[in-house]
PDB file of C-alpha atoms and ligand atoms in Angstrom:
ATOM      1  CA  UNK B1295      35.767  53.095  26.417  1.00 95.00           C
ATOM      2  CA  UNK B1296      34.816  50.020  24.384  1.00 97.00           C
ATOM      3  CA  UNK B1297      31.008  49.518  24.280  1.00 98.00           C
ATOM      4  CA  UNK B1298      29.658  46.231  22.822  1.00 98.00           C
ATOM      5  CA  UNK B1299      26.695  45.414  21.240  1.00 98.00           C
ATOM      6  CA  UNK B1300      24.966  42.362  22.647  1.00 98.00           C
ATOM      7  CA  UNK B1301      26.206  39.631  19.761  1.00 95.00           C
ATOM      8  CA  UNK B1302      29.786  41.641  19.750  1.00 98.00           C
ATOM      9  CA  UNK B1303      30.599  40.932  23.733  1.00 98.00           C
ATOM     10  CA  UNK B1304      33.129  38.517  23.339  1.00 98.00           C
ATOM     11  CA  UNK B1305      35.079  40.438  20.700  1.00 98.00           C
ATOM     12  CA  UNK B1306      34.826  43.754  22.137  1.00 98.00           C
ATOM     13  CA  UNK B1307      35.872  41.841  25.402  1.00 98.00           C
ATOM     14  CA  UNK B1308      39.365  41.062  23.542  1.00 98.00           C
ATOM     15  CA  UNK B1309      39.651  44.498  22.045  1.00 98.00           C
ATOM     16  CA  UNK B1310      39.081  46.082  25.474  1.00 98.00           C
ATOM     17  CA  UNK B1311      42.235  43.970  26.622  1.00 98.00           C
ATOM     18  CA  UNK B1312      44.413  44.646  23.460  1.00 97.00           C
ATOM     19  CA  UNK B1313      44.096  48.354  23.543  1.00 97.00           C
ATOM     20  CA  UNK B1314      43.822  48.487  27.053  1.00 96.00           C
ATOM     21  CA  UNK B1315      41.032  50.450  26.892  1.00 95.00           C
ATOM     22  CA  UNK B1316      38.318  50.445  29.724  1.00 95.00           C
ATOM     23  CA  UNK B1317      35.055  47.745  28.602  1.00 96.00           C
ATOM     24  CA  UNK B1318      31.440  49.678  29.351  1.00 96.00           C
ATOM     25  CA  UNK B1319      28.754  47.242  31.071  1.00 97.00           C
ATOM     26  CA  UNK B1320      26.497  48.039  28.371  1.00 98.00           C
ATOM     27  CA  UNK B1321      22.669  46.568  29.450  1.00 98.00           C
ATOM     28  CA  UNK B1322      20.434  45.564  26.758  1.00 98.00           C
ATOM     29  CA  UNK B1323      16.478  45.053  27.954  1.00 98.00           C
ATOM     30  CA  UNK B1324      13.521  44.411  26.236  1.00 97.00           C
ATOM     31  CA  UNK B1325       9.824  46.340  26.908  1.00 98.00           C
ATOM     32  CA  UNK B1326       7.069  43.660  26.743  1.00 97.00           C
ATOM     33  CA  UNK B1327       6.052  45.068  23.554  1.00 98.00           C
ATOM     34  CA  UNK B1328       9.372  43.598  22.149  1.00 96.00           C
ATOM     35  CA  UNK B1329      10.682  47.207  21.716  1.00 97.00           C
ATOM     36  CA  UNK B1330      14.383  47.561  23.058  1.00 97.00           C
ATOM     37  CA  UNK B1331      16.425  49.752  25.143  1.00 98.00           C
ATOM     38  CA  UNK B1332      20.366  49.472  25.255  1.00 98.00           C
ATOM     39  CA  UNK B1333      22.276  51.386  27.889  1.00 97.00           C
ATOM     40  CA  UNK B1334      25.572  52.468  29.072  1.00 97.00           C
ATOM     41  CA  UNK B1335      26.673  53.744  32.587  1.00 90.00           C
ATOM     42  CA  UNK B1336      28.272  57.370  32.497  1.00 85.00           C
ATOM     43  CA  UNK B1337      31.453  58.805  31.419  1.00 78.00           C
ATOM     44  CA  UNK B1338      32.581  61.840  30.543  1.00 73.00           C
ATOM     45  CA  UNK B1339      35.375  63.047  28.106  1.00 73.00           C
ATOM     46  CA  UNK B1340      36.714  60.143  26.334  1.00 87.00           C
ATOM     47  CA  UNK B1341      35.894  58.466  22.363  1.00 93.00           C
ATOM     48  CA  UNK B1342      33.407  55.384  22.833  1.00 97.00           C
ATOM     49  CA  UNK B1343      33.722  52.961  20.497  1.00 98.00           C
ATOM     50  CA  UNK B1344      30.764  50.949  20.165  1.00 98.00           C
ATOM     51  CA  UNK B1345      31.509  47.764  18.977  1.00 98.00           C
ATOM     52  CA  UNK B1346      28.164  45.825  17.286  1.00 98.00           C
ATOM     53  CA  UNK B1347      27.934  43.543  14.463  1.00 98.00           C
ATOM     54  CA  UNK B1348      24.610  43.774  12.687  1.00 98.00           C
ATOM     55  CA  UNK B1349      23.600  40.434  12.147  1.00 97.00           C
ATOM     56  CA  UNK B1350      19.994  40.810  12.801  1.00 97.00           C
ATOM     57  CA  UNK B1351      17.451  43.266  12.623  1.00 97.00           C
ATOM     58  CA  UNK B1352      17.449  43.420  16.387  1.00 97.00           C
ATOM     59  CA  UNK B1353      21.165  44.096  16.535  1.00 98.00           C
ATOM     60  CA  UNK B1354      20.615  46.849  14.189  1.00 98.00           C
ATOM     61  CA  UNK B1355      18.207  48.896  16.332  1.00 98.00           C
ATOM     62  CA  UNK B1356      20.865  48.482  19.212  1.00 98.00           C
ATOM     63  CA  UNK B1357      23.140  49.580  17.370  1.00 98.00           C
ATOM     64  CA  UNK B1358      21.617  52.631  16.771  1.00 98.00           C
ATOM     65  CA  UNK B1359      20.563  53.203  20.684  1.00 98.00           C
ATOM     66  CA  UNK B1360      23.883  52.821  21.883  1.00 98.00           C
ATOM     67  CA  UNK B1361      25.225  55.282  19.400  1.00 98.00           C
ATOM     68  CA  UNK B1362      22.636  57.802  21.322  1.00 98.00           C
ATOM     69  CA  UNK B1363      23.435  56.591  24.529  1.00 97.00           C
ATOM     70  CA  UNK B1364      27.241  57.026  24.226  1.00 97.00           C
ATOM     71  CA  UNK B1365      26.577  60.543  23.226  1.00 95.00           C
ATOM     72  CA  UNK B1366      24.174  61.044  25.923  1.00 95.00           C
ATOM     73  CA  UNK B1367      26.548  59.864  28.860  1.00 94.00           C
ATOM     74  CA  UNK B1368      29.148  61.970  28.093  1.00 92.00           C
ATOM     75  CA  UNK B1369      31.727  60.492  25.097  1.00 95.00           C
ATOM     76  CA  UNK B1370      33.233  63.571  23.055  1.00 94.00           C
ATOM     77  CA  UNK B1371      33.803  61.326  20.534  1.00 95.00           C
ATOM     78  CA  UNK B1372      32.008  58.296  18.893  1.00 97.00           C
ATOM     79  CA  UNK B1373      33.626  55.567  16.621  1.00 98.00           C
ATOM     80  CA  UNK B1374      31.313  52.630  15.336  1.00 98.00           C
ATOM     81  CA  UNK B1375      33.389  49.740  14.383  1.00 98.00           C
ATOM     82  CA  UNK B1376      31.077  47.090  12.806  1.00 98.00           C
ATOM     83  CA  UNK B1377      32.869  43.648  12.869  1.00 98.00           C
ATOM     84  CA  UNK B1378      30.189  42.836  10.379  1.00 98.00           C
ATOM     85  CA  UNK B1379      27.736  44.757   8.506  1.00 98.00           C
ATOM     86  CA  UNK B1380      24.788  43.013   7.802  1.00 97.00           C
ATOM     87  CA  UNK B1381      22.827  44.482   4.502  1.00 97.00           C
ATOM     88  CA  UNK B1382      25.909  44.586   2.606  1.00 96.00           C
ATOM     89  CA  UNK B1383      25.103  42.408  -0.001  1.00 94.00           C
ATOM     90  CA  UNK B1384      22.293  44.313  -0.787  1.00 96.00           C
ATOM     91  CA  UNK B1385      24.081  46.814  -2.290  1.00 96.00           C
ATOM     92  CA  UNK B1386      22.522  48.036  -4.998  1.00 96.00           C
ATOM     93  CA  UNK B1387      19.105  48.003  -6.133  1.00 96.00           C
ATOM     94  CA  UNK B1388      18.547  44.958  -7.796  1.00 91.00           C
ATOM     95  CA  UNK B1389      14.625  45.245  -9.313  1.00 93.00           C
ATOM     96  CA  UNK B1390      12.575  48.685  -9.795  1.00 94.00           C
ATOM     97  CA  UNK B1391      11.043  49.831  -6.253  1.00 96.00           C
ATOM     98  CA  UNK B1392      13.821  47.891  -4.743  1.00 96.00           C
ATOM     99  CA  UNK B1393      15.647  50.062  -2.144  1.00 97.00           C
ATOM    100  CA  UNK B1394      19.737  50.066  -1.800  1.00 98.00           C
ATOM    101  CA  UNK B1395      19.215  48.534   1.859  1.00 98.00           C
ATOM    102  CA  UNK B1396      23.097  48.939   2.555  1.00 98.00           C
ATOM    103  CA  UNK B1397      22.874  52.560   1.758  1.00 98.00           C
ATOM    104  CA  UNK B1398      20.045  52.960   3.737  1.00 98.00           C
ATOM    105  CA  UNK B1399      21.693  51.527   6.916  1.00 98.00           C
ATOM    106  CA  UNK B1400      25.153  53.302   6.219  1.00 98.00           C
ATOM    107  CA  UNK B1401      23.139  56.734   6.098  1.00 98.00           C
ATOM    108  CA  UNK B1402      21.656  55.976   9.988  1.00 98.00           C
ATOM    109  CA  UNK B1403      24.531  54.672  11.106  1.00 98.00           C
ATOM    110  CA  UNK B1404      26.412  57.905  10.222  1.00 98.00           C
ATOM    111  CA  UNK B1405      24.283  59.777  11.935  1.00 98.00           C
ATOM    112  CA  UNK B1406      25.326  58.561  15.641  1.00 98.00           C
ATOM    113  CA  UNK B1407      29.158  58.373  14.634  1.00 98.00           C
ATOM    114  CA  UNK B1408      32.377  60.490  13.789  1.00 97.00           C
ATOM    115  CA  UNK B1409      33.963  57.390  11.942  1.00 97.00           C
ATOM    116  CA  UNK B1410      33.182  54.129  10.663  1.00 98.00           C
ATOM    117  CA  UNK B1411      35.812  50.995  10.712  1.00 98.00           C
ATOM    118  CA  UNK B1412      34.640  47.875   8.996  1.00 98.00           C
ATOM    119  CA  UNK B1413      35.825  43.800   8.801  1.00 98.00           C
ATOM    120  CA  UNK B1414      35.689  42.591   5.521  1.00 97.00           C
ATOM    121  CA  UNK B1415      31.976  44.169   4.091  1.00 96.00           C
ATOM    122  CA  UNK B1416      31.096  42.210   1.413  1.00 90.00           C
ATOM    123  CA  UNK B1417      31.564  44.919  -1.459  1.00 90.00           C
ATOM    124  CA  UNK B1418      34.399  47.137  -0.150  1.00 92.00           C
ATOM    125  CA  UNK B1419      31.719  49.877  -2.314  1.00 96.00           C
ATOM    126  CA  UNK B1420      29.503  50.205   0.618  1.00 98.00           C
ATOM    127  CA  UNK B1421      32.181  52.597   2.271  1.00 98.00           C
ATOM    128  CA  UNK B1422      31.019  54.756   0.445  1.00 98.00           C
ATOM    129  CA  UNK B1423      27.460  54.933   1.314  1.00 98.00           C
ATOM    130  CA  UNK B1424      28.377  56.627   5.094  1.00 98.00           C
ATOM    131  CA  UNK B1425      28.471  60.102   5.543  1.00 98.00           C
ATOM    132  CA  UNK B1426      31.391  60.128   7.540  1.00 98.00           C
ATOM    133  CA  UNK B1427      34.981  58.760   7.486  1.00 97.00           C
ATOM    134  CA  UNK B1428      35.018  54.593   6.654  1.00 97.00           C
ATOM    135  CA  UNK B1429      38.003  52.565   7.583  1.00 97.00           C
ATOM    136  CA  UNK B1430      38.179  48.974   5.823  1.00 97.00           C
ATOM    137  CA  UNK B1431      40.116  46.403   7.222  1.00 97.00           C
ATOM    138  CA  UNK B1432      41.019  43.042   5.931  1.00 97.00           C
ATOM    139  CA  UNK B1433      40.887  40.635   8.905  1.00 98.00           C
ATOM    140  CA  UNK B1434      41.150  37.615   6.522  1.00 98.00           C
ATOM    141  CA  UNK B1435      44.912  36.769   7.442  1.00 98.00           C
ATOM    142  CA  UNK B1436      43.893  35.831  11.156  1.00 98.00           C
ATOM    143  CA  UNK B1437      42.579  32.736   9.860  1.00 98.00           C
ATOM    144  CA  UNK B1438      45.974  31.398   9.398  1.00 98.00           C
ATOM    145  CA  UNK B1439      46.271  31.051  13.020  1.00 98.00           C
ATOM    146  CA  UNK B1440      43.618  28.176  13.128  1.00 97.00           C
ATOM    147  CA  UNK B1441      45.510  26.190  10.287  1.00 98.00           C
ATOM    148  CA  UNK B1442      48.310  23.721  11.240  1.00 95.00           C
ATOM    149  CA  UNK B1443      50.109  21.145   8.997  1.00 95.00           C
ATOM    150  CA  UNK B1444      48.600  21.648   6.201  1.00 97.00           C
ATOM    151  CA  UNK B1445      49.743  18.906   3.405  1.00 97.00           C
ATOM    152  CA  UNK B1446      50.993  20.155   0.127  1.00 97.00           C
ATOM    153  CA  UNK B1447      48.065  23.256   0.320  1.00 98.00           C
ATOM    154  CA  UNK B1448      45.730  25.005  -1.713  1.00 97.00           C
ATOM    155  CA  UNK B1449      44.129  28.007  -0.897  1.00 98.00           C
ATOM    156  CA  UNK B1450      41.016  28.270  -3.276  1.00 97.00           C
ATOM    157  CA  UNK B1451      38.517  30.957  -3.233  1.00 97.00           C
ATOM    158  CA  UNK B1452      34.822  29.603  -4.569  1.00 96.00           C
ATOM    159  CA  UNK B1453      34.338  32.539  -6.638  1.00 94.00           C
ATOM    160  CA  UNK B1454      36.292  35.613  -8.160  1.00 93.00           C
ATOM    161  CA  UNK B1455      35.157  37.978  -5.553  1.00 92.00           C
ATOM    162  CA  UNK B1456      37.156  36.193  -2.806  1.00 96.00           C
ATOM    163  CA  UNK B1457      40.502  35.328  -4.417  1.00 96.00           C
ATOM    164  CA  UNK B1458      42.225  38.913  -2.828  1.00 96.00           C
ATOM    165  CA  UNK B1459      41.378  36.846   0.842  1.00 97.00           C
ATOM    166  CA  UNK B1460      42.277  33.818  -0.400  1.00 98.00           C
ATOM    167  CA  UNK B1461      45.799  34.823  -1.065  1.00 98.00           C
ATOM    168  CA  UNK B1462      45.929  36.910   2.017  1.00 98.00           C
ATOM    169  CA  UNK B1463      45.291  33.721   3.989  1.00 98.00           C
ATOM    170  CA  UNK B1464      47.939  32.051   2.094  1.00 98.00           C
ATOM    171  CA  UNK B1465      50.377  34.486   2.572  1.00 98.00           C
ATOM    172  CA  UNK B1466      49.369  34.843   6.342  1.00 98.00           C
ATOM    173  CA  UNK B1467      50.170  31.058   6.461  1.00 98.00           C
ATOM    174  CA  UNK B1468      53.185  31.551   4.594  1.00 98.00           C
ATOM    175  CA  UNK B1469      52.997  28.817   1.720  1.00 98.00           C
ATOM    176  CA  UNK B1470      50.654  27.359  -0.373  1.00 97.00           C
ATOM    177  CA  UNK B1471      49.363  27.668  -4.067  1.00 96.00           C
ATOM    178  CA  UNK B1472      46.212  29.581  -4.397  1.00 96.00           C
ATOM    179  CA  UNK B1473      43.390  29.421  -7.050  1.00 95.00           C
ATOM    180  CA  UNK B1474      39.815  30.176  -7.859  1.00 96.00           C
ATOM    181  CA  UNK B1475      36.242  28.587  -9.048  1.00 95.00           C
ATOM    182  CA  UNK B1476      33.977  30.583 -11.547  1.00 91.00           C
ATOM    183  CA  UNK B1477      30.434  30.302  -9.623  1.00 87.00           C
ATOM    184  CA  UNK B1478      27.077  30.955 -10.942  1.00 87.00           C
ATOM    185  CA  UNK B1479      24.021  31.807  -8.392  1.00 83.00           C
ATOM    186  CA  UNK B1480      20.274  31.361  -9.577  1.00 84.00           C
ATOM    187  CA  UNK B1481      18.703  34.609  -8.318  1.00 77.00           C
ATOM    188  CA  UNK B1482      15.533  33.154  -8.121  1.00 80.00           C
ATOM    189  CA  UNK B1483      16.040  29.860  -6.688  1.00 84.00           C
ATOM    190  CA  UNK B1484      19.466  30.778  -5.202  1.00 78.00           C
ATOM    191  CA  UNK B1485      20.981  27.878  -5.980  1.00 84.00           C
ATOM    192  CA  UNK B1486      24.544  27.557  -6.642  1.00 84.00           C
ATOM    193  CA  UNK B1487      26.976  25.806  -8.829  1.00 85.00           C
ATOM    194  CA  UNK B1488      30.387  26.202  -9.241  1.00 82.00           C
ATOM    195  CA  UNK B1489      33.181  25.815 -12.002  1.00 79.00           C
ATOM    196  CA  UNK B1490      36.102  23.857 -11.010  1.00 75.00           C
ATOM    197  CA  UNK B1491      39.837  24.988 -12.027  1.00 80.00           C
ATOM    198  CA  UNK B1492      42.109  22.668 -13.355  1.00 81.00           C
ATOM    199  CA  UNK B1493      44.059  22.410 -10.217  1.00 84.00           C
ATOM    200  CA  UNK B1494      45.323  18.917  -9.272  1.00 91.00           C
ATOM    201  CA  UNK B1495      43.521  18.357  -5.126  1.00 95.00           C
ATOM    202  CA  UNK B1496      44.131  14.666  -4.957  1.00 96.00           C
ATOM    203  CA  UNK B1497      45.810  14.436  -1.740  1.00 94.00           C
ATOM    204  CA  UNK B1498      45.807  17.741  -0.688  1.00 97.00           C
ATOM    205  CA  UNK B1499      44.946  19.480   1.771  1.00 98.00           C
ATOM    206  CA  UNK B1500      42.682  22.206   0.594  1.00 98.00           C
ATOM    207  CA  UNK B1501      41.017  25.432   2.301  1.00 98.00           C
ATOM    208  CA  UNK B1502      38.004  27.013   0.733  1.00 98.00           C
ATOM    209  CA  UNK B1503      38.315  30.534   1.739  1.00 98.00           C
ATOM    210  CA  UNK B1504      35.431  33.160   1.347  1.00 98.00           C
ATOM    211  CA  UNK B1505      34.248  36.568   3.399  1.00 97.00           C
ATOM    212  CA  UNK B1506      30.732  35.126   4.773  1.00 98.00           C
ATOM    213  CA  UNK B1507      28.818  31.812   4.608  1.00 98.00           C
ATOM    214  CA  UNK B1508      25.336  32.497   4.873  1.00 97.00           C
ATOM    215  CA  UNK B1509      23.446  29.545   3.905  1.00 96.00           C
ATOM    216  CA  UNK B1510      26.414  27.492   3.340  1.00 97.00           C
ATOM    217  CA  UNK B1511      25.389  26.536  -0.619  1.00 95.00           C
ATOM    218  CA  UNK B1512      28.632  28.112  -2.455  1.00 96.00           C
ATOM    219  CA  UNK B1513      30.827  26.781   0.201  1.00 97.00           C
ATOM    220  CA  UNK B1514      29.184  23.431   0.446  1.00 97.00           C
ATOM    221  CA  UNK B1515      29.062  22.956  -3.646  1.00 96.00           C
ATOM    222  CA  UNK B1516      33.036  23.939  -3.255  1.00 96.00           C
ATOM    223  CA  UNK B1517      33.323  20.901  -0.682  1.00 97.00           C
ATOM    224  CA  UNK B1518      31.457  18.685  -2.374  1.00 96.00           C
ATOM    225  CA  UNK B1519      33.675  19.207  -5.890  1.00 95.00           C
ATOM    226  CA  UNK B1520      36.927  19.031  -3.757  1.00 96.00           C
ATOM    227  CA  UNK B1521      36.195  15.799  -2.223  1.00 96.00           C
ATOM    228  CA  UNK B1522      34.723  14.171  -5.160  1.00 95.00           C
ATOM    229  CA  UNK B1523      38.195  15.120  -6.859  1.00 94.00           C
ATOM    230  CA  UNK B1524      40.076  13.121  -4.330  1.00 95.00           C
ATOM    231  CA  UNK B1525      41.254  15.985  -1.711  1.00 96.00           C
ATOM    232  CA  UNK B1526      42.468  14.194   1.279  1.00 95.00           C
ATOM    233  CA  UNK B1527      41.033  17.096   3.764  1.00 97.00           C
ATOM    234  CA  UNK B1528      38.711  20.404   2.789  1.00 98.00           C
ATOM    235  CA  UNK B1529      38.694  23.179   5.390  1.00 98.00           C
ATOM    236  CA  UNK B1530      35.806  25.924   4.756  1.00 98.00           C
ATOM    237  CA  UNK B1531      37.527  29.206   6.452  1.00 98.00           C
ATOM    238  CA  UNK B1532      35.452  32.753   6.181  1.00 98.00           C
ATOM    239  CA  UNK B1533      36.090  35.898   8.166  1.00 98.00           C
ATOM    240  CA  UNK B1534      32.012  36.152   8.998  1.00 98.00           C
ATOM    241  CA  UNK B1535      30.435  33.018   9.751  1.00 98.00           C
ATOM    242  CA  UNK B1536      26.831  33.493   9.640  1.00 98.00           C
ATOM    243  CA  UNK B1537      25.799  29.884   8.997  1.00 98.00           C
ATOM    244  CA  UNK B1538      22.620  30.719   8.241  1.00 97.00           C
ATOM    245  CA  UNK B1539      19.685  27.913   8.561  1.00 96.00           C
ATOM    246  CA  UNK B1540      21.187  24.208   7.819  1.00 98.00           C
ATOM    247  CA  UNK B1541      24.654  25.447   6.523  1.00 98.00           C
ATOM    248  CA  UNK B1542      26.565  23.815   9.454  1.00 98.00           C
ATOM    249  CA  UNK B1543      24.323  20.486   8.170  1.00 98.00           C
ATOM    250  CA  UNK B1544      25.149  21.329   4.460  1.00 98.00           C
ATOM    251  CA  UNK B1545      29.082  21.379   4.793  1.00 98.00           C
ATOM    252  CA  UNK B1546      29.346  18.554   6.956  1.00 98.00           C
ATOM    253  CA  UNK B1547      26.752  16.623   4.377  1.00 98.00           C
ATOM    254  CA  UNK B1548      29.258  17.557   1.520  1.00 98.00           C
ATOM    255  CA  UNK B1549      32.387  16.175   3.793  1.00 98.00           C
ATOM    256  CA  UNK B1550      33.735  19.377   5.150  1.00 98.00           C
ATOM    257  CA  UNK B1551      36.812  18.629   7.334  1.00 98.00           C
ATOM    258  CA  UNK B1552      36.583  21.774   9.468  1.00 98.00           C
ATOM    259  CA  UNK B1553      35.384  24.666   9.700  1.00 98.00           C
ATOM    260  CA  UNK B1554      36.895  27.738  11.204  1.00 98.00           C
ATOM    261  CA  UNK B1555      35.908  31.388  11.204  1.00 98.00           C
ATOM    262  CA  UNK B1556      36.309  34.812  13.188  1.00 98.00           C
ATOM    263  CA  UNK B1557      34.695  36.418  15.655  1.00 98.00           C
ATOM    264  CA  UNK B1558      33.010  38.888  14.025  1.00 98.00           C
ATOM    265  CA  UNK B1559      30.063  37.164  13.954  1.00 98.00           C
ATOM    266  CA  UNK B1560      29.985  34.774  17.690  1.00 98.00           C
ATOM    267  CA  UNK B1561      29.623  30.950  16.431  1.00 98.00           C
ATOM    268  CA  UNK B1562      30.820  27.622  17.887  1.00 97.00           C
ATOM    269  CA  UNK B1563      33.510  27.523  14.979  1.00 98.00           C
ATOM    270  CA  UNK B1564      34.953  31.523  15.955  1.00 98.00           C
ATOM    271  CA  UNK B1565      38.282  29.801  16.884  1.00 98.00           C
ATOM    272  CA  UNK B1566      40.114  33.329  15.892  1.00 98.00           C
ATOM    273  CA  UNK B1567      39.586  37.063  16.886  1.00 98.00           C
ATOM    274  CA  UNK B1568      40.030  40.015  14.777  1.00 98.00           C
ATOM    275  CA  UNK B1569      40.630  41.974  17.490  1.00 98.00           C
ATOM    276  CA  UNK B1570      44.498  42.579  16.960  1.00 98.00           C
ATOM    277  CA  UNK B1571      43.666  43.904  13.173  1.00 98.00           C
ATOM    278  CA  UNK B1572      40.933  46.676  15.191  1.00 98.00           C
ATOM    279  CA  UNK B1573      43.589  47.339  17.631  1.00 98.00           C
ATOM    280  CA  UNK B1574      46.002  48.529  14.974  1.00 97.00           C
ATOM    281  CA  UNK B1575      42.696  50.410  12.753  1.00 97.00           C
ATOM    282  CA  UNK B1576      42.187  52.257  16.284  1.00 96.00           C
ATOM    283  CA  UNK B1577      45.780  53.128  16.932  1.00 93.00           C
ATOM    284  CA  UNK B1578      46.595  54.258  13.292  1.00 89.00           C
ATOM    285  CA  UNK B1579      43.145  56.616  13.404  1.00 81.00           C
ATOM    286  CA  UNK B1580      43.661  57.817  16.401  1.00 80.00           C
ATOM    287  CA  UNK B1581      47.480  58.607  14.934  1.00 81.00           C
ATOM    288  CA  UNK B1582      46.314  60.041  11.599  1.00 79.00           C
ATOM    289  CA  UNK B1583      43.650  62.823  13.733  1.00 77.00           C
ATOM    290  CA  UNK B1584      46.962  63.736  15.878  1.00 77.00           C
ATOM    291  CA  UNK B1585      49.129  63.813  12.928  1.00 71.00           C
TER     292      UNK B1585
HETATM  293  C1  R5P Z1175      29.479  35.984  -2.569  1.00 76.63           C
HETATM  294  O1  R5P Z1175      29.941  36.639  -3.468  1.00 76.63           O
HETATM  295  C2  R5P Z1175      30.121  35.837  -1.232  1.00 76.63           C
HETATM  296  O2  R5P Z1175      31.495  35.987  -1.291  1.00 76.63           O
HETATM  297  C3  R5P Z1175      29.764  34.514  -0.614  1.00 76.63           C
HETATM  298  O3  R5P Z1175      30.274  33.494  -1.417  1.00 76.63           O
HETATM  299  C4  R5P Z1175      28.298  34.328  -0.479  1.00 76.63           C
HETATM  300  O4  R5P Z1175      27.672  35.486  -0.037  1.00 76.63           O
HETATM  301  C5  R5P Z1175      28.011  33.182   0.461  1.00 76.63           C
HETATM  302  O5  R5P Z1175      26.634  33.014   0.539  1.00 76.63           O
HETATM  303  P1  R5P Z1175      26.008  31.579   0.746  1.00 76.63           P
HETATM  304  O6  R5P Z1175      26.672  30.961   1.930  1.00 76.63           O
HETATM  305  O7  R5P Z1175      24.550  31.865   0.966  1.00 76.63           O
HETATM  306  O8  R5P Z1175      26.233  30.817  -0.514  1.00 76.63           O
END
């Protein structure tokens, strides 16, 4: 049984129908106190699979009742997948008296769960903050699906971190150069600015490829570099795209072309699901417990 979390409903939707696997009518209400209460009709015998990204505090909390609820109507067996984990970025603890939020969250999320299986987290380190079993895919290559005639392209990642999906993106597309921009974030003002390589763009095609764009500023500054450089289009593509605030405004503002991201996280530019990478993280742990 596939049981979504309210912002996961499309997604778990197409994972229900790739695995073939029977989608719970999950209800989500609201007590006029603003508390919450998720719910899930009965069933006995089978794994759950509760499929929620946490991309808000609220989500979070559902999370977390569904996990009881699954457990409560009758699943043997609980797996969380979380398409995207919000908190992952805060990952360590950055000033004294600071918590590690991302630990914090992985902790009470292993409590409701035999096994974990997460998209893309932003440091592939905060596996290790569960309790239980983590499974981390790399969902990046789906993105080549949304990407058609692409002239002579580049694949360039805005900052070290994301080179690794960069070139999976590339490869998933199946040719293109890649390369990568040194960036440098202002923690207190959080402004970005980034270094550009000493690749030749001038009448190419290039796509900016990152995990997540939050507000939008490292992906916009890439843009912005790229087009003042002469590339004839600039595609922004990220696995999670939380477009945070005026990030949509920012990119188009810098002379974005397109921009295309997964459904992990449910926006108007989720032209590609992840669901056939979960499908085959399912199947294979479901193979290794047999094996
Ligand atoms: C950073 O290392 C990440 O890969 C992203 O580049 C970053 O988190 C995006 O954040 P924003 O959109 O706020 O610049």
């Amino acid at each position: 049984m596939i049981v979504p979390g309210s912002s996961s409903q499309p997604l778990a939707a197409a994972l229900a129908e790739e695995t073939g696997r029977p989608l719970a009518t999950a209800t989500y209400d609201r007590f006029p106190d603003g508390e919450r209460l998720a719910a899930v009709p009965e069933f006995a015998g089978e794994e759950a699979v509760v499929v929620a990204s946490t991309d808000s505090d609220e989500a979070w909390v559902e999370l977390l009742q569904l996990q009881d609820a699954v457990r409560e109507a009758g699943a043997e067996r609980v797996t969380t997948v979380l398409p995207y984990m919000g908190y992952a970025r805060q990952d360590e603890s950055f000033r004294d008296g600071q918590p590690v939020s991302a630990r914090a969250m992985a902790r009470a999320v292993s409590t409701g769960t035999d096994r974990v299986v997460l998209v893309n987290p932003h440091e592939p380190g905060v596996a290790d903050f569960y309790d239980v079993p983590v499974e981390t895919v790399d969902a990046a290559g789906v993105l080549a699906a949304s990407l058609s005639d692409l002239r002579d392209p580049l694949f360039l990642a805005p900052d070290e971190g994301a080179i690794g999906i960069a070139e999976t993106v590339r490869d998933a597309y199946g040719r293109g150069e890649t390369d990568h921009f040194e960036k440098h974030r202002d923690r207190e003002t959080g402004a970005v600015a980034v270094s550009p390589s000493d690749a030749s763009v001038v009448d190419r095609d290039v796509v900016v490829v990152d995990d997540i764009v939050a507000t939008g500023s490292t992906m916009s500054e890439a843009v912005d570099v790229l087009v003042d450089r002469g590339a004839e289009r600039v595609v922004a593509a990220c696995v999670h795209p939380m477009l945070a605030a005026n990030a949509v405004t920012k990119l188009r503002a810098a002379g974005v072309d397109r921009i295309v991201g997964t459904d992990t996280i449910e926006r108007g530019c989720s032209v590609v699901s992840v669901a056939p990478v979960l499908t085959e993280a399912l199947a294979a742990g479901a193979a290794a417990e047999e094996g």
